[in-house]
Amino acid sequence: MNTAGVRALARIRARADGRGGTCLPVLESDGPLALRRTRGSPAEAHVLLVGAMSGPLGGDRLTVRADVEPGARLRLGSAAATLALPGRHPDEARYDVRLTVGAGGELHWLPQQLISVTGSGLRLTTDIGLARGARLVFREEQVLGRAGERPGTLTSRLTVRIAGRTVLDQELACGPGAPGGWDGPAVLGGHRAVGQLVVARPEFEENPVAAGELGEGAAVLPLPGPAVLVTAVAPDALRLRRLLDEALSSLVPSRG
């Protein structure tokens, strides 16, 4: 198999500083992945993932790893949407995200949308490991093609474990080569944008969230642990973000 392409790794480690704040003893990145610390709150570190090059392109292998130690708080976003693009190499691109949160730690993973450009091939895998008592807000948004074009091939797998127990393991494949019916009424119903929101909070153990609809195009499903999954489909990225923002507001009280 042709393995040519860019290899890049971005690593973040957040640690409680003992004074009620969060420090970042590890903040490393290379190639098309660039990490930049931005102004946060006294207790929470903020980091932006900035695309230093176009991509991911065919054959690229990109990895982002964020580890939040017990008691630390990290908010990680991106400066712009990520475009999966066709490249010179025939292999699909790989984008691997590995997130861990220790007991009493908190991670907000809130990147901009991933856009699957026509002719591209991308396999996205996200693996999340939470200790008991950890908090998580994880948002994933995918847009199938730019305006007026068909999508590339996109396969996305999301796995979440809490205290070592797998509570979510699902995969979605879209575009050319994906199983038939992926854009039919039983899956995306012809929509061009699909997103997920995973929220884990210890409070859900005593006050579980009920399954149900959250407006047109979104639904909430309790997971077998103190967590819930919100899945949403929409005709465009703007409507998708609105659905997920409304869902998050209903699940996580504002800090004012």
Tab-separated table of C-alpha atoms in Angstrom:
chain	number	residue	atom	x	y	z
A	1	MET	CA	0.000	0.000	0.000
A	2	ASN	CA	1.245	3.482	-0.841
A	3	THR	CA	1.885	5.210	2.475
A	4	ALA	CA	3.243	8.493	1.093
A	5	GLY	CA	1.837	11.646	2.612
A	6	VAL	CA	2.334	13.992	5.514
A	7	ARG	CA	2.711	12.636	9.057
A	8	ALA	CA	1.861	15.081	11.836
A	9	LEU	CA	1.161	14.884	15.559
A	10	ALA	CA	-0.275	17.477	17.946
A	11	ARG	CA	-0.056	16.775	21.687
A	12	ILE	CA	-1.615	18.632	24.611
A	13	ARG	CA	-1.385	17.825	28.290
A	14	ALA	CA	-3.390	19.891	30.777
A	15	ARG	CA	-2.521	19.757	34.463
A	16	ALA	CA	-3.976	21.403	37.566
A	17	ASP	CA	-1.421	23.923	38.820
A	18	GLY	CA	-2.303	23.604	42.516
A	19	ARG	CA	-3.611	27.183	42.685
A	20	GLY	CA	-7.022	26.603	41.126
A	21	GLY	CA	-5.760	27.025	37.578
A	22	THR	CA	-4.624	24.847	34.681
A	23	CYS	CA	-1.171	24.746	33.108
A	24	LEU	CA	-0.051	23.109	29.856
A	25	PRO	CA	3.224	21.234	30.406
A	26	VAL	CA	2.900	19.749	26.903
A	27	LEU	CA	1.842	21.775	23.863
A	28	GLU	CA	3.551	20.364	20.789
A	29	SER	CA	2.579	20.258	17.111
A	30	ASP	CA	4.131	19.957	13.656
A	31	GLY	CA	3.338	19.934	9.941
A	32	PRO	CA	-0.213	21.036	9.120
A	33	LEU	CA	-1.193	20.965	12.804
A	34	ALA	CA	-0.381	24.043	14.876
A	35	LEU	CA	-1.510	24.567	18.477
A	36	ARG	CA	-1.848	28.041	19.937
A	37	ARG	CA	-2.740	28.876	23.526
A	38	THR	CA	-5.273	31.698	23.774
A	39	ARG	CA	-6.606	33.716	26.672
A	40	GLY	CA	-8.822	31.592	28.887
A	41	SER	CA	-10.238	31.907	32.381
A	42	PRO	CA	-8.167	31.552	35.575
A	43	ALA	CA	-9.307	27.935	35.986
A	44	GLU	CA	-9.549	26.827	32.339
A	45	ALA	CA	-6.848	26.706	29.653
A	46	HIS	CA	-7.907	27.557	26.095
A	47	VAL	CA	-6.138	26.164	22.999
A	48	LEU	CA	-6.818	26.642	19.270
A	49	LEU	CA	-5.857	24.169	16.580
A	50	VAL	CA	-4.725	26.225	13.591
A	51	GLY	CA	-4.289	24.671	10.149
A	52	ALA	CA	-0.779	25.585	9.016
A	53	MET	CA	-1.223	23.836	5.626
A	54	SER	CA	-4.047	22.551	3.437
A	55	GLY	CA	-5.366	19.171	4.354
A	56	PRO	CA	-5.780	16.463	5.228
A	57	LEU	CA	-4.887	15.310	1.710
A	58	GLY	CA	-4.904	11.770	0.357
A	59	GLY	CA	-2.245	9.695	2.108
A	60	ASP	CA	-1.844	12.048	5.083
A	61	ARG	CA	-1.802	10.689	8.641
A	62	LEU	CA	-2.725	13.313	11.226
A	63	THR	CA	-3.081	12.710	14.968
A	64	VAL	CA	-4.296	14.960	17.769
A	65	ARG	CA	-3.882	13.813	21.362
A	66	ALA	CA	-5.201	15.726	24.369
A	67	ASP	CA	-4.784	14.441	27.926
A	68	VAL	CA	-6.509	16.269	30.765
A	69	GLU	CA	-5.149	15.239	34.144
A	70	PRO	CA	-7.289	15.059	37.310
A	71	GLY	CA	-8.692	18.440	38.308
A	72	ALA	CA	-7.529	20.266	35.160
A	73	ARG	CA	-9.829	22.051	32.711
A	74	LEU	CA	-9.194	22.456	28.982
A	75	ARG	CA	-11.205	24.004	26.155
A	76	LEU	CA	-9.954	23.122	22.692
A	77	GLY	CA	-11.291	24.519	19.433
A	78	SER	CA	-10.095	25.264	15.912
A	79	ALA	CA	-9.581	28.523	14.075
A	80	ALA	CA	-11.388	27.437	10.901
A	81	ALA	CA	-13.163	24.532	9.276
A	82	THR	CA	-11.082	21.508	8.260
A	83	LEU	CA	-11.267	20.561	4.571
A	84	ALA	CA	-10.652	16.952	3.561
A	85	LEU	CA	-9.155	17.370	0.087
A	86	PRO	CA	-8.092	15.057	-2.725
A	87	GLY	CA	-4.326	14.712	-3.060
A	88	ARG	CA	-1.681	13.258	-5.350
A	89	HIS	CA	-1.658	9.958	-3.434
A	90	PRO	CA	-4.475	7.430	-3.941
A	91	ASP	CA	-4.674	6.361	-0.292
A	92	GLU	CA	-7.359	7.804	1.940
A	93	ALA	CA	-6.246	10.278	4.582
A	94	ARG	CA	-6.378	9.351	8.269
A	95	TYR	CA	-7.256	11.740	11.086
A	96	ASP	CA	-7.011	10.212	14.557
A	97	VAL	CA	-8.155	11.996	17.714
A	98	ARG	CA	-7.292	10.580	21.149
A	99	LEU	CA	-8.761	12.269	24.233
A	100	THR	CA	-8.454	11.307	27.904
A	101	VAL	CA	-9.839	13.059	30.974
A	102	GLY	CA	-8.907	12.194	34.556
A	103	ALA	CA	-11.165	12.209	37.619
A	104	GLY	CA	-12.443	15.710	38.323
A	105	GLY	CA	-11.016	16.950	35.023
A	106	GLU	CA	-13.033	18.674	32.315
A	107	LEU	CA	-12.584	18.857	28.540
A	108	HIS	CA	-14.558	20.864	26.012
A	109	TRP	CA	-13.701	19.705	22.470
A	110	LEU	CA	-15.375	22.216	20.136
A	111	PRO	CA	-13.682	22.361	16.708
A	112	GLN	CA	-15.194	23.914	13.599
A	113	GLN	CA	-16.806	21.726	10.945
A	114	LEU	CA	-15.071	19.061	8.884
A	115	ILE	CA	-15.972	19.463	5.201
A	116	SER	CA	-15.700	16.422	2.941
A	117	VAL	CA	-14.703	17.837	-0.461
A	118	THR	CA	-15.618	15.953	-3.626
A	119	GLY	CA	-12.889	13.534	-4.690
A	120	SER	CA	-11.414	13.240	-1.195
A	121	GLY	CA	-11.191	10.174	1.025
A	122	LEU	CA	-10.885	10.465	4.802
A	123	ARG	CA	-11.150	8.061	7.726
A	124	LEU	CA	-11.706	9.890	11.012
A	125	THR	CA	-11.400	7.975	14.282
A	126	THR	CA	-12.032	9.479	17.700
A	127	ASP	CA	-11.281	7.567	20.887
A	128	ILE	CA	-12.311	9.115	24.219
A	129	GLY	CA	-11.440	7.708	27.625
A	130	LEU	CA	-12.994	9.256	30.737
A	131	ALA	CA	-12.238	8.436	34.356
A	132	ARG	CA	-15.147	8.247	36.765
A	133	GLY	CA	-16.078	11.797	37.767
A	134	ALA	CA	-14.670	13.383	34.581
A	135	ARG	CA	-16.642	15.960	32.593
A	136	LEU	CA	-16.821	16.198	28.824
A	137	VAL	CA	-18.434	18.283	26.122
A	138	PHE	CA	-17.543	16.840	22.723
A	139	ARG	CA	-18.924	18.266	19.479
A	140	GLU	CA	-18.406	16.768	16.032
A	141	GLU	CA	-19.802	18.356	12.857
A	142	GLN	CA	-19.419	17.052	9.309
A	143	VAL	CA	-20.519	18.777	6.104
A	144	LEU	CA	-20.870	16.647	2.985
A	145	GLY	CA	-19.374	18.691	0.175
A	146	ARG	CA	-19.025	22.389	-0.411
A	147	ALA	CA	-21.907	24.377	-1.890
A	148	GLY	CA	-23.195	22.744	-5.042
A	149	GLU	CA	-20.843	19.727	-5.028
A	150	ARG	CA	-21.078	16.084	-4.074
A	151	PRO	CA	-19.184	14.868	-1.001
A	152	GLY	CA	-15.986	12.911	-0.898
A	153	THR	CA	-15.792	9.566	0.883
A	154	LEU	CA	-15.916	10.016	4.656
A	155	THR	CA	-15.852	7.322	7.317
A	156	SER	CA	-16.144	8.467	10.917
A	157	ARG	CA	-15.891	6.286	14.018
A	158	LEU	CA	-16.485	7.500	17.567
A	159	THR	CA	-15.710	5.436	20.675
A	160	VAL	CA	-16.307	6.609	24.249
A	161	ARG	CA	-15.302	4.771	27.427
A	162	ILE	CA	-16.153	5.764	30.988
A	163	ALA	CA	-14.170	4.141	33.819
A	164	GLY	CA	-12.953	1.542	31.326
A	165	ARG	CA	-16.446	0.621	30.109
A	166	THR	CA	-17.368	1.246	26.481
A	167	VAL	CA	-20.589	3.292	26.421
A	168	LEU	CA	-20.561	4.297	22.739
A	169	ASP	CA	-18.960	2.770	19.649
A	170	GLN	CA	-20.460	3.779	16.330
A	171	GLU	CA	-19.404	4.377	12.741
A	172	LEU	CA	-20.919	6.351	9.876
A	173	ALA	CA	-19.792	6.119	6.247
A	174	CYS	CA	-20.906	8.635	3.613
A	175	GLY	CA	-20.165	9.387	-0.017
A	176	PRO	CA	-18.917	7.269	-2.940
A	177	GLY	CA	-18.181	3.709	-1.892
A	178	ALA	CA	-20.217	3.936	1.324
A	179	PRO	CA	-22.966	1.343	1.918
A	180	GLY	CA	-26.064	1.997	-0.140
A	181	GLY	CA	-28.730	4.145	1.477
A	182	TRP	CA	-26.391	6.306	3.553
A	183	ASP	CA	-28.222	9.431	2.327
A	184	GLY	CA	-31.677	7.812	2.456
A	185	PRO	CA	-34.465	8.407	4.981
A	186	ALA	CA	-33.143	5.815	7.449
A	187	VAL	CA	-29.762	7.576	7.781
A	188	LEU	CA	-29.324	11.214	6.674
A	189	GLY	CA	-32.576	11.749	4.798
A	190	GLY	CA	-30.853	13.774	2.097
A	191	HIS	CA	-29.302	16.253	4.536
A	192	ARG	CA	-25.806	17.610	3.893
A	193	ALA	CA	-24.722	18.186	7.499
A	194	VAL	CA	-24.541	15.704	10.376
A	195	GLY	CA	-23.278	16.227	13.892
A	196	GLN	CA	-22.971	14.694	17.320
A	197	LEU	CA	-22.695	16.006	20.820
A	198	VAL	CA	-21.502	13.873	23.721
A	199	VAL	CA	-21.918	15.326	27.209
A	200	ALA	CA	-20.676	13.535	30.323
A	201	ARG	CA	-21.467	14.936	33.764
A	202	PRO	CA	-21.487	13.187	37.147
A	203	GLU	CA	-24.822	14.891	37.854
A	204	PHE	CA	-26.502	12.699	35.246
A	205	GLU	CA	-26.223	9.710	37.590
A	206	GLU	CA	-28.736	11.232	40.021
A	207	ASN	CA	-30.660	13.218	37.406
A	208	PRO	CA	-30.607	11.164	34.200
A	209	VAL	CA	-31.599	12.744	30.902
A	210	ALA	CA	-34.575	11.164	29.145
A	211	ALA	CA	-34.443	10.048	25.531
A	212	GLY	CA	-36.417	12.129	23.080
A	213	GLU	CA	-36.462	14.652	20.278
A	214	LEU	CA	-34.742	18.020	20.598
A	215	GLY	CA	-36.456	19.983	17.889
A	216	GLU	CA	-36.679	18.991	14.243
A	217	GLY	CA	-33.638	16.985	13.184
A	218	ALA	CA	-32.088	16.278	16.611
A	219	ALA	CA	-32.532	13.550	19.207
A	220	VAL	CA	-30.981	12.754	22.582
A	221	LEU	CA	-30.051	9.258	23.735
A	222	PRO	CA	-28.840	8.477	27.277
A	223	LEU	CA	-25.687	6.359	27.314
A	224	PRO	CA	-25.042	3.557	29.842
A	225	GLY	CA	-23.087	5.876	32.156
A	226	PRO	CA	-23.409	9.516	33.296
A	227	ALA	CA	-23.448	10.707	29.677
A	228	VAL	CA	-25.778	11.438	26.777
A	229	LEU	CA	-25.467	11.472	22.998
A	230	VAL	CA	-27.180	14.050	20.813
A	231	THR	CA	-27.336	13.315	17.095
A	232	ALA	CA	-28.491	15.921	14.587
A	233	VAL	CA	-28.917	16.247	10.829
A	234	ALA	CA	-29.540	19.479	8.950
A	235	PRO	CA	-29.565	20.904	5.436
A	236	ASP	CA	-26.493	23.060	6.133
A	237	ALA	CA	-23.765	23.808	8.669
A	238	LEU	CA	-25.505	26.859	10.122
A	239	ARG	CA	-28.670	24.966	10.996
A	240	LEU	CA	-26.628	22.063	12.370
A	241	ARG	CA	-24.677	24.339	14.722
A	242	ARG	CA	-27.900	25.923	15.926
A	243	LEU	CA	-29.379	22.515	16.769
A	244	LEU	CA	-26.283	21.406	18.677
A	245	ASP	CA	-25.975	24.716	20.534
A	246	GLU	CA	-29.597	24.477	21.640
A	247	ALA	CA	-29.031	20.903	22.795
A	248	LEU	CA	-25.921	21.879	24.763
A	249	SER	CA	-27.762	24.754	26.452
A	250	SER	CA	-30.456	22.321	27.597
A	251	LEU	CA	-27.903	19.869	29.026
A	252	VAL	CA	-25.253	22.095	30.614
A	253	PRO	CA	-26.277	25.075	32.754
A	254	SER	CA	-24.597	28.374	31.946
A	255	ARG	CA	-21.826	29.506	34.251
A	256	GLY	CA	-23.120	33.017	33.883
